[in-house]
mmCIF file of C-alpha atoms and ligand atoms in Angstrom:
data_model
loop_
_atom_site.group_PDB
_atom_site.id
_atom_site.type_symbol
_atom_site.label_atom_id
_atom_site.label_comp_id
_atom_site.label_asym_id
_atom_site.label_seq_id
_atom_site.Cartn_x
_atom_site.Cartn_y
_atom_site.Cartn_z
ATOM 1 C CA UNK A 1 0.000 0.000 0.000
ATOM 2 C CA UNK A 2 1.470 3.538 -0.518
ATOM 3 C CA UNK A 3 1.796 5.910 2.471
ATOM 4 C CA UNK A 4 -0.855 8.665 3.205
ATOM 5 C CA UNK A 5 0.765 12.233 2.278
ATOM 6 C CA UNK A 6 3.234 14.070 4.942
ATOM 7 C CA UNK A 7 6.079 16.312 4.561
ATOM 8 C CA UNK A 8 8.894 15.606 5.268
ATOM 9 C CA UNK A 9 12.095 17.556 7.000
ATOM 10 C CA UNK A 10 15.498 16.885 7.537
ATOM 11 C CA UNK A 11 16.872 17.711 11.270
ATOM 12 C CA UNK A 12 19.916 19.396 11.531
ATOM 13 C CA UNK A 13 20.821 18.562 15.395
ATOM 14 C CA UNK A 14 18.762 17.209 18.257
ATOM 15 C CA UNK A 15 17.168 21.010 19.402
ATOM 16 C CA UNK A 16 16.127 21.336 15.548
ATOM 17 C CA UNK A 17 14.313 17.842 15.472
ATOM 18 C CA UNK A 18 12.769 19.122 19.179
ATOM 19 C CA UNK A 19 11.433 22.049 17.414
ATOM 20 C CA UNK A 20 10.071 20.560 14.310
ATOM 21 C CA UNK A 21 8.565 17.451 16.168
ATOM 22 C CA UNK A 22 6.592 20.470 18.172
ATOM 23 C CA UNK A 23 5.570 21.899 14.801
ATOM 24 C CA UNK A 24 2.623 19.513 14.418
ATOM 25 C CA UNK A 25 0.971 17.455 16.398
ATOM 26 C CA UNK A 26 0.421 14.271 14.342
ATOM 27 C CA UNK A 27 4.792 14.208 13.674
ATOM 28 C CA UNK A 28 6.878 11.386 13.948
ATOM 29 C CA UNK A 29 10.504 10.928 14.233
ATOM 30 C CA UNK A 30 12.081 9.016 10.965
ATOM 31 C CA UNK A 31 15.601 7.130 11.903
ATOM 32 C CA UNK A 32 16.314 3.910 10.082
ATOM 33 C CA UNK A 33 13.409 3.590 8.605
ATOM 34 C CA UNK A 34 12.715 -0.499 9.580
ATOM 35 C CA UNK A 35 9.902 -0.016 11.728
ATOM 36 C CA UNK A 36 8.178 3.243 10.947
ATOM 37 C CA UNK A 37 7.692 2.925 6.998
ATOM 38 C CA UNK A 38 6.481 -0.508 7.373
ATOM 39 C CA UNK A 39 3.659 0.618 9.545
ATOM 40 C CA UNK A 40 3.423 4.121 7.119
ATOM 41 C CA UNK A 41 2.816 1.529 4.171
ATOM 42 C CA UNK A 42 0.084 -0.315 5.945
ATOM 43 C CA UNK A 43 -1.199 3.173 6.788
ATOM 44 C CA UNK A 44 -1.652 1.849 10.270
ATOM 45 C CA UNK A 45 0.123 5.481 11.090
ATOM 46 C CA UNK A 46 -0.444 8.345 9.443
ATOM 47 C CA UNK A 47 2.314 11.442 10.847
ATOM 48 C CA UNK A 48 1.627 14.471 8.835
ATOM 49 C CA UNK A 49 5.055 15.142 9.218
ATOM 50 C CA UNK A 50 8.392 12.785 9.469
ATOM 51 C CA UNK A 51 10.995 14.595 11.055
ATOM 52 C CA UNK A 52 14.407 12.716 9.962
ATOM 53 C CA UNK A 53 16.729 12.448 12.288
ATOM 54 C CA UNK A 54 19.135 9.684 10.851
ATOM 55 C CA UNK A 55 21.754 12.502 9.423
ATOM 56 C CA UNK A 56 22.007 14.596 13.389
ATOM 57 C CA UNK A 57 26.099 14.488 14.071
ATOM 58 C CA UNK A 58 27.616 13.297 16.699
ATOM 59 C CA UNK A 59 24.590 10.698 17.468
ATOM 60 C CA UNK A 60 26.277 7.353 16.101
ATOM 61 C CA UNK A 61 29.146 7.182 18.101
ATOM 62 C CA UNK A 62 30.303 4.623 20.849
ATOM 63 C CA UNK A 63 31.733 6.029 23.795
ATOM 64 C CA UNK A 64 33.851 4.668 27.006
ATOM 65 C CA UNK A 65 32.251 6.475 30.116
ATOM 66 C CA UNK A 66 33.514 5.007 33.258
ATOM 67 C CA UNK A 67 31.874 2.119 34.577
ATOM 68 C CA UNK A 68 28.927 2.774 31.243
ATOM 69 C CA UNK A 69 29.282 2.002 27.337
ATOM 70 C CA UNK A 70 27.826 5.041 26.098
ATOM 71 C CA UNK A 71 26.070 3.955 22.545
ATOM 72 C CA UNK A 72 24.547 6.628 20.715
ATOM 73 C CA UNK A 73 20.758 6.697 19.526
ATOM 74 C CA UNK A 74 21.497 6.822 15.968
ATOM 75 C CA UNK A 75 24.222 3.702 16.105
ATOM 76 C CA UNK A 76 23.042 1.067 13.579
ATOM 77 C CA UNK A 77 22.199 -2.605 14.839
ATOM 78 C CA UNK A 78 25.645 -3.578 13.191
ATOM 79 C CA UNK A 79 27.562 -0.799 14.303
ATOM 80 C CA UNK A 80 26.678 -2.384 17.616
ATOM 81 C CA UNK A 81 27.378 -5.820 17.013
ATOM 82 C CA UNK A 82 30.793 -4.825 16.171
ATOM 83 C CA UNK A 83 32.052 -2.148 17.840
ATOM 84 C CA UNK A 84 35.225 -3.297 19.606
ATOM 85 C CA UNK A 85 34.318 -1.335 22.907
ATOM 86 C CA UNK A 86 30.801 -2.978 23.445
ATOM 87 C CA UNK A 87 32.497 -5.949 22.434
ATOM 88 C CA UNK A 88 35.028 -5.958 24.976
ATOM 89 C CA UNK A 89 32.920 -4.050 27.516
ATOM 90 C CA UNK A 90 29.395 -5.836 27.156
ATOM 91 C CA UNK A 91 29.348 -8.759 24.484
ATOM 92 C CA UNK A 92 25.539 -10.047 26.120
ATOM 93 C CA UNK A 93 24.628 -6.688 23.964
ATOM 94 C CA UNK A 94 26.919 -6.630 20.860
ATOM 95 C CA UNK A 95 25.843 -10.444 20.402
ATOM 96 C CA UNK A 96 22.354 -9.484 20.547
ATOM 97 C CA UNK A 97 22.676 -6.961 18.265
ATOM 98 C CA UNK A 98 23.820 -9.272 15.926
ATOM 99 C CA UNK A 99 20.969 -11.249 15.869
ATOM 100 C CA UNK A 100 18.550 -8.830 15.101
ATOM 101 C CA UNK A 101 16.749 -9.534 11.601
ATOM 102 C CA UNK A 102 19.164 -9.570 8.682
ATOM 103 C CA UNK A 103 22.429 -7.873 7.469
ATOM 104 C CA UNK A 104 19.741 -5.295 5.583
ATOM 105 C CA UNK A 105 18.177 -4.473 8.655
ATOM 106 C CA UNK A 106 21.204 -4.751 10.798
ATOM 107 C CA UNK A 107 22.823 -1.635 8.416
ATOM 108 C CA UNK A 108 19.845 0.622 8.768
ATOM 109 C CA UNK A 109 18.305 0.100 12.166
ATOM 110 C CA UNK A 110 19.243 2.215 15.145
ATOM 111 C CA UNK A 111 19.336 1.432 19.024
ATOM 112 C CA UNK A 112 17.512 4.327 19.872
ATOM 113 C CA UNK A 113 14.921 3.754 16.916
ATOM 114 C CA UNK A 114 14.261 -0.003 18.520
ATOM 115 C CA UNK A 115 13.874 1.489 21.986
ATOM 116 C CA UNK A 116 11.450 4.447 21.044
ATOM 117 C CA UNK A 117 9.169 1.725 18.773
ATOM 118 C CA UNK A 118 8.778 -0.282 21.797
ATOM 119 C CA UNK A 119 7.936 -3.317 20.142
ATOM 120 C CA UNK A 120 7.609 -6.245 22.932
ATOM 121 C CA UNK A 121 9.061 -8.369 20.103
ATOM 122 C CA UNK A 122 12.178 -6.898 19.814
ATOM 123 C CA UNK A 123 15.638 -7.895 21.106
ATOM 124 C CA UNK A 124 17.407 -4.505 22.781
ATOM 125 C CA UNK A 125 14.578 -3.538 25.026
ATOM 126 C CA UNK A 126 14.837 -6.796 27.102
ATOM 127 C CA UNK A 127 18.703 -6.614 26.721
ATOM 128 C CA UNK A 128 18.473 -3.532 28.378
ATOM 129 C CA UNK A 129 16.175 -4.116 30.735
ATOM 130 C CA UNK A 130 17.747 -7.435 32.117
ATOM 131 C CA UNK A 131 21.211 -5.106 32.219
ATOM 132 C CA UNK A 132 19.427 -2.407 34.238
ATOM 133 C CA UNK A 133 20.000 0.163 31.608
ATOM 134 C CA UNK A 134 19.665 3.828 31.295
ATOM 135 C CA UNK A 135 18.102 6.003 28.464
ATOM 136 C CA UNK A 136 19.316 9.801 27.556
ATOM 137 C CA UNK A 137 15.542 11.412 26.465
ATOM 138 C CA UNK A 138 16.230 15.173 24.755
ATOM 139 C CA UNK A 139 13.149 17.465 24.465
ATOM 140 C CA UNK A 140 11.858 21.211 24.969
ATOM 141 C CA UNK A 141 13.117 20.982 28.816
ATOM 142 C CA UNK A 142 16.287 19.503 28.639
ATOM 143 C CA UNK A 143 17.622 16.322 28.748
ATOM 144 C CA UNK A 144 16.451 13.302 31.283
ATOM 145 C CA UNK A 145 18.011 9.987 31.962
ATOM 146 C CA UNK A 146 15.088 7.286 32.044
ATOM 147 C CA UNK A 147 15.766 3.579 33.981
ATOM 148 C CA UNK A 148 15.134 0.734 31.384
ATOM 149 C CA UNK A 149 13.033 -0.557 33.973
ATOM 150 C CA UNK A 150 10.619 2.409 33.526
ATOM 151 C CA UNK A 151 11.304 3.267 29.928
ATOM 152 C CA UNK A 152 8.550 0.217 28.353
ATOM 153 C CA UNK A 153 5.310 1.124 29.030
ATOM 154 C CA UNK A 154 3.286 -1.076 27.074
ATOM 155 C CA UNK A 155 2.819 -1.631 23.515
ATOM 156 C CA UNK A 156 4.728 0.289 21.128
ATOM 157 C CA UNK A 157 4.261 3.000 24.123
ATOM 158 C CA UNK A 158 7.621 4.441 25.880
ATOM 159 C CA UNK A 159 8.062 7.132 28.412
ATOM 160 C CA UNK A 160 8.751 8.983 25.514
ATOM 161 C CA UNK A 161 7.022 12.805 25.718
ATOM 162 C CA UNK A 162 5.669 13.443 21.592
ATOM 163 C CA UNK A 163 8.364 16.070 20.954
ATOM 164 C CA UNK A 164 10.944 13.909 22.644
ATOM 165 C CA UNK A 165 14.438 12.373 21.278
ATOM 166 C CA UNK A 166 16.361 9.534 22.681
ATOM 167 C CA UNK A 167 19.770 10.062 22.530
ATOM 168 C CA UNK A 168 21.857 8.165 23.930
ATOM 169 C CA UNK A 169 21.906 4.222 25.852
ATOM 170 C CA UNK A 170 24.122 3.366 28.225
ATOM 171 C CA UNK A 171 24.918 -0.260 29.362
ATOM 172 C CA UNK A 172 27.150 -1.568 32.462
ATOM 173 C CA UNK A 173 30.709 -2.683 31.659
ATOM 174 C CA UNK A 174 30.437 -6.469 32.630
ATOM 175 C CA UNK A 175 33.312 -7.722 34.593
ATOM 176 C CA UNK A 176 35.485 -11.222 34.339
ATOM 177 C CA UNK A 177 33.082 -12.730 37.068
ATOM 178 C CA UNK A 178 29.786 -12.075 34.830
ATOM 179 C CA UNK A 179 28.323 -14.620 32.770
ATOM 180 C CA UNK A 180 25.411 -14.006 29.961
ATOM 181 C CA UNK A 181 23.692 -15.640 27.636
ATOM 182 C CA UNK A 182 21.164 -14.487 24.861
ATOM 183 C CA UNK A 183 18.469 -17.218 23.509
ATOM 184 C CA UNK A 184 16.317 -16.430 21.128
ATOM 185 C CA UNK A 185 13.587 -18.699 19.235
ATOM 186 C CA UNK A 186 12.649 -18.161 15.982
ATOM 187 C CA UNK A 187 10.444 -19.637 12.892
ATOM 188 C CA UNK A 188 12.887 -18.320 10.123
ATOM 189 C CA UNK A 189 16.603 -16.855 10.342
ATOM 190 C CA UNK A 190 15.745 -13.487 10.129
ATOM 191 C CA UNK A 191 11.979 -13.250 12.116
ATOM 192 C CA UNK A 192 11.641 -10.956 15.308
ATOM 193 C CA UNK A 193 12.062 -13.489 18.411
ATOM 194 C CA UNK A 194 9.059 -16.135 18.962
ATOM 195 C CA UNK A 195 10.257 -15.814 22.522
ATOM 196 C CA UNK A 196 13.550 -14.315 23.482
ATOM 197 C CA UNK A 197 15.430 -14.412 26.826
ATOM 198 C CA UNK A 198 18.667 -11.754 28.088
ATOM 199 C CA UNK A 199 20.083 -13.144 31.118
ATOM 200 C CA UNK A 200 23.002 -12.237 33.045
ATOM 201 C CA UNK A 201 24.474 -12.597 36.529
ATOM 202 C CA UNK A 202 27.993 -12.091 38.518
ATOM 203 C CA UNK A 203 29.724 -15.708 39.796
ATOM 204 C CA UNK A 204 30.116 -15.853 43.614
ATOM 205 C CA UNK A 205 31.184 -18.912 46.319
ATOM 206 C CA UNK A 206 30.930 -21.557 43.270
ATOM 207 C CA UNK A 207 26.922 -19.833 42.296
ATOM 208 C CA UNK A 208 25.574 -16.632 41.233
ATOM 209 C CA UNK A 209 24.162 -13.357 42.453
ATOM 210 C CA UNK A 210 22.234 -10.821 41.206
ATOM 211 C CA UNK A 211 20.643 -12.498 38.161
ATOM 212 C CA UNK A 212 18.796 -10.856 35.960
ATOM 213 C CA UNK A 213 16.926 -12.388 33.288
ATOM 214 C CA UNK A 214 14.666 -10.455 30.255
ATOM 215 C CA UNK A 215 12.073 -11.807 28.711
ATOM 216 C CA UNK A 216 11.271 -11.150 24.793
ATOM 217 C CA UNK A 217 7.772 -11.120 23.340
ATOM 218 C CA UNK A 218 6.159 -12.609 26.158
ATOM 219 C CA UNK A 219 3.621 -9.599 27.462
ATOM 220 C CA UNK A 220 2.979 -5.935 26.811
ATOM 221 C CA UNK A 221 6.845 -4.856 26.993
ATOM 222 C CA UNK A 222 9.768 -6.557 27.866
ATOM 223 C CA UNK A 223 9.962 -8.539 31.397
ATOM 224 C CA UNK A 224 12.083 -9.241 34.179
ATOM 225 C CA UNK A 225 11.360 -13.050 35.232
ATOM 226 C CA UNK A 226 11.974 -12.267 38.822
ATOM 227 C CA UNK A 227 11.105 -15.903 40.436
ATOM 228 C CA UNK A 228 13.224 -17.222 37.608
ATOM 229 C CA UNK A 229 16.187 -14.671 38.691
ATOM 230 C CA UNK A 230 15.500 -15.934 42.296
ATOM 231 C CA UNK A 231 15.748 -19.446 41.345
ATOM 232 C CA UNK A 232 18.679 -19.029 39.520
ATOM 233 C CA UNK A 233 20.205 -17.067 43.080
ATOM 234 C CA UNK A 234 19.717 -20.122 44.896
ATOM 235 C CA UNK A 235 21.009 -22.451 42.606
ATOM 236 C CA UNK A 236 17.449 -23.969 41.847
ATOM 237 C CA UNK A 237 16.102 -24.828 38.222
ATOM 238 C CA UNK A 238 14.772 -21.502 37.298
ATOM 239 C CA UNK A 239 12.695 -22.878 34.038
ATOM 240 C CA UNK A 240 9.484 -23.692 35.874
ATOM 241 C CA UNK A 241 9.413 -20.263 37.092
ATOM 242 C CA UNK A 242 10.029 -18.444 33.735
ATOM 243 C CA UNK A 243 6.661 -17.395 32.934
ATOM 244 C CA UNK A 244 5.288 -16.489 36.129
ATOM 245 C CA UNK A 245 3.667 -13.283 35.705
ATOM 246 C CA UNK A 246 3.463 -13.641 32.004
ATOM 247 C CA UNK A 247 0.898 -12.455 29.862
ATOM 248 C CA UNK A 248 2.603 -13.304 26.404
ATOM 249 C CA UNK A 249 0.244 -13.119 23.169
ATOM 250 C CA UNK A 250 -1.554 -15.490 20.947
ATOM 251 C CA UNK A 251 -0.848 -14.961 17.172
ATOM 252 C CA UNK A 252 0.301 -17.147 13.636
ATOM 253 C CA UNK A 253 3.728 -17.476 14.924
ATOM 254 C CA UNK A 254 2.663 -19.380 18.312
ATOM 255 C CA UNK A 255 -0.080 -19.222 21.359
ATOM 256 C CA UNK A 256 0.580 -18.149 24.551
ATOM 257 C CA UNK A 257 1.146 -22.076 25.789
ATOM 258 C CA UNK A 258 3.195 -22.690 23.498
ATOM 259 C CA UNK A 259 5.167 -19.076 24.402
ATOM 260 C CA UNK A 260 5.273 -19.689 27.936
ATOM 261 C CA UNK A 261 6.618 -23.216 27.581
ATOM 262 C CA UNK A 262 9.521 -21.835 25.078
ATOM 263 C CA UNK A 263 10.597 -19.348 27.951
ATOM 264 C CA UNK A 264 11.133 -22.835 30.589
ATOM 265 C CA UNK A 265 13.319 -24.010 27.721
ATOM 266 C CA UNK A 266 15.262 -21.213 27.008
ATOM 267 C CA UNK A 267 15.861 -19.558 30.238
ATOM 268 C CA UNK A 268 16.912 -22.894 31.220
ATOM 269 C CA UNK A 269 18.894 -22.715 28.144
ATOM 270 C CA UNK A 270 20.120 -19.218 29.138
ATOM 271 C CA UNK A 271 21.433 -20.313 32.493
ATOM 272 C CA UNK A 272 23.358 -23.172 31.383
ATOM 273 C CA UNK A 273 24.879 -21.429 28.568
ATOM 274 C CA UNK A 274 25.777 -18.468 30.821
ATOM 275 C CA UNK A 275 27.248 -20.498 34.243
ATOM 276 C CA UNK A 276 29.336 -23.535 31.776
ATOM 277 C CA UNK A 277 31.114 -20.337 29.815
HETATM 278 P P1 FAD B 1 12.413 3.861 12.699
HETATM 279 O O1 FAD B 1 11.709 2.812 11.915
HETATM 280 O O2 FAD B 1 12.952 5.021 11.961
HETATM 281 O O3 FAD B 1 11.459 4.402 13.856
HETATM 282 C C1 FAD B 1 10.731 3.519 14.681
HETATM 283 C C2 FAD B 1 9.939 4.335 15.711
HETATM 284 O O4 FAD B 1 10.837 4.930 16.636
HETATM 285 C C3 FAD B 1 9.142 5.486 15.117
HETATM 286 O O5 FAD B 1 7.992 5.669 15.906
HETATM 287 C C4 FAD B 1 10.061 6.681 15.257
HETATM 288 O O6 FAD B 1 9.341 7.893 15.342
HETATM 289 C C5 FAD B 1 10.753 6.366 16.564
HETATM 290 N N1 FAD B 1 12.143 6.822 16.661
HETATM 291 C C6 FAD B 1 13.206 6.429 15.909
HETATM 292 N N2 FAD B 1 14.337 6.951 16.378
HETATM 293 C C7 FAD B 1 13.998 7.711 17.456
HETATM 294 C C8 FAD B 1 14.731 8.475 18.394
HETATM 295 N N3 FAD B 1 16.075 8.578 18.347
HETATM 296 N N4 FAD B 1 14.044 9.099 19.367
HETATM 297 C C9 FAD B 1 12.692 9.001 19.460
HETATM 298 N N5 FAD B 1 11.944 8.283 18.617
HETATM 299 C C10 FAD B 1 12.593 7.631 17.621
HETATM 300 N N6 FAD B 1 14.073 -5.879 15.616
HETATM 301 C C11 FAD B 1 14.514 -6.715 16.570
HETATM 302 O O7 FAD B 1 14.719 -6.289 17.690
HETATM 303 N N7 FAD B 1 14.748 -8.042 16.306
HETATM 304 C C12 FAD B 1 14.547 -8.595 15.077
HETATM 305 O O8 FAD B 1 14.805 -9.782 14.885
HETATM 306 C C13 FAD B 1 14.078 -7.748 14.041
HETATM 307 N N8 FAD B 1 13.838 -8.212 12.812
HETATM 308 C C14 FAD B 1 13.409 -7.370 11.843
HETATM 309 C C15 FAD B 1 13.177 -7.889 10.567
HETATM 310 C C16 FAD B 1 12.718 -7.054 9.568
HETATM 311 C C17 FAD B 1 12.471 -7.647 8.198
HETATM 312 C C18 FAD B 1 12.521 -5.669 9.818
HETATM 313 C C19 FAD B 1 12.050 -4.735 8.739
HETATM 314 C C20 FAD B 1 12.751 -5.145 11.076
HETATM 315 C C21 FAD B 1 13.180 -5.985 12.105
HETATM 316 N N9 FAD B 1 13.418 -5.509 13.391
HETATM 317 C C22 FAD B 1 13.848 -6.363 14.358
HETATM 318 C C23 FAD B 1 13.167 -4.086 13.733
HETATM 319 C C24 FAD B 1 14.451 -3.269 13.510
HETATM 320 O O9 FAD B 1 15.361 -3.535 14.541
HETATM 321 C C25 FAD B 1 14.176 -1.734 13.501
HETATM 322 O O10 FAD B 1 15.286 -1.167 12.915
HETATM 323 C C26 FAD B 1 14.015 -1.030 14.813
HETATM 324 O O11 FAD B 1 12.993 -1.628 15.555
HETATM 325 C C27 FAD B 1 13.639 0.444 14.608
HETATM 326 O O12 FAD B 1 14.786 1.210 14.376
HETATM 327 P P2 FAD B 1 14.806 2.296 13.219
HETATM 328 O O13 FAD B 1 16.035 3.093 13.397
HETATM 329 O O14 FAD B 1 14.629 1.615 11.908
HETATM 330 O O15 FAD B 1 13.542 3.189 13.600
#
């Protein structure tokens, strides 16, 4: 189907695209593309204006800030996957990013553009969210820094204000004594995740503490599996407690018993992976 009619205006830094998103009310930010023209196509949205913000400076970059990879809203999926400091700083994300669609989609999606579609389905939000991340949100007042944790609101809805940008992600640097693992389940090579799962977690005394574990596609926005993460504290078999609290959907790809079986598998999956590495 071809788009309904909008304008169209190229940003020239972040307080530009702020000011032309607060031109009209029906616009829309345009970064890669991968999600938004899609869903322009279908006509399922209809901005009056795109504002494009894939050619702002200084927004692509990964960044070393302390004990925080500093990634860049407008860094592409690949750029991600294999960028030597998130690499060597936080491979649970660079290997996610890797896994995300295809080499097509992997050269034009951004981080921040997969964060502000908050799609339940995709990969970084429940990377993020198992890593306790934080999100860099520009707009008329300033910048604010947003927890992961309170970032997905439900879905495709983010704490994102209409005439707000996100900026920049940062990640923790993971240490020698973490151990990660990223499963995801999937009908064809390059489908969104059936059911995905982030999990991560620092060794201690011969075990683990502080687990986290993320849950993809299995509810309104990305979960934390918190009786699986206690499980996996006490050395227990965290599967049967994967999907507690779980509302995941029904739809062609698989129903919701078939959803919240895949998440026992592969957080058990998850956990092995992550504590044999
Ligand atoms: P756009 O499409 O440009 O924008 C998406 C939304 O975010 C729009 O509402 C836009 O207004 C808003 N937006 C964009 N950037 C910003 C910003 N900086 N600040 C505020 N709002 C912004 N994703 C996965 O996670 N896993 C997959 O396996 C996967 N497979 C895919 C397979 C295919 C065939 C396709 C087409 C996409 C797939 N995706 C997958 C989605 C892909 O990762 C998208 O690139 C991503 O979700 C959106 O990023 P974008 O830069 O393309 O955003």
């Amino acid at each position: 189907m071809i788009p309904a009619p909008f304008d169209y205006e190229v940003a020239e830094s972040v307080e530009h695209a702020v000011s032309l998103l607060g031109e009209r009310e029906e616009a829309k930010a345009l970064a890669g593309g991968h999600s938004l023209l899609p869903l322009l196509r279908l006509r399922a949205v209809r901005p009056s204006l795109l504002v494009d913000v894939g050619r702002i400076d200084g927004l692509a970059a990964v960044r070393d800030a302390g004990e925080w990879i500093a990634i860049g809203a407008l860094t592409r999926h690949h750029d991600v996957a294999t960028a030597a400091l998130v690499q060597e700083h936080n491979p649970l994300v660079s290997h996610a990013a890797g896994t995300i669609g295809d080499p097509q989609v992997r050269h034009r999606g951004t981080i921040g553009g997969s964060l502000a579609h908050g799609d339940p389905a995709s990969d970084l939000p429940a990377v993020l969210l198992a890593l306790d991340g934080e999100i860099d949100v520009t707009g008329p007042s300033g910048t604010r820094t947003v927890a992961a944790r309170d970032f997905f609101v439900g879905v495709f809805q983010t704490a994102l204000g209409p005439q707000e940008l996100v900026t920049e992600v940062r990640v923790p640097k993971l240490t020698g004594d973490h151990v990660w693992s990223f499963q995801k389940y999937r009908r064809r090579a390059q489908d969104w995740a059936t059911v995905g799962v982030a999990a991560v977690a620092r060794r201690q005394n011969g075990g683990v503490a502080e687990a986290a574990i993320a849950l993809v596609n299995m509810g309104a926005t990305p979960l934390r599996a918190a009786a699986a993460e206690a499980a996996w504290n006490a050395g227990e078999d965290p599967g049967p407690a994967a999907a507690e609290g779980a509302e995941p959907p029904s739809d062609t790809f698989a129903s919701a018993e078939f959803r919240r079986h895949l998440a026992q598998v592969l957080v058990r999956r998850a956990v092995a992976e992550a504590t044999a590495a």
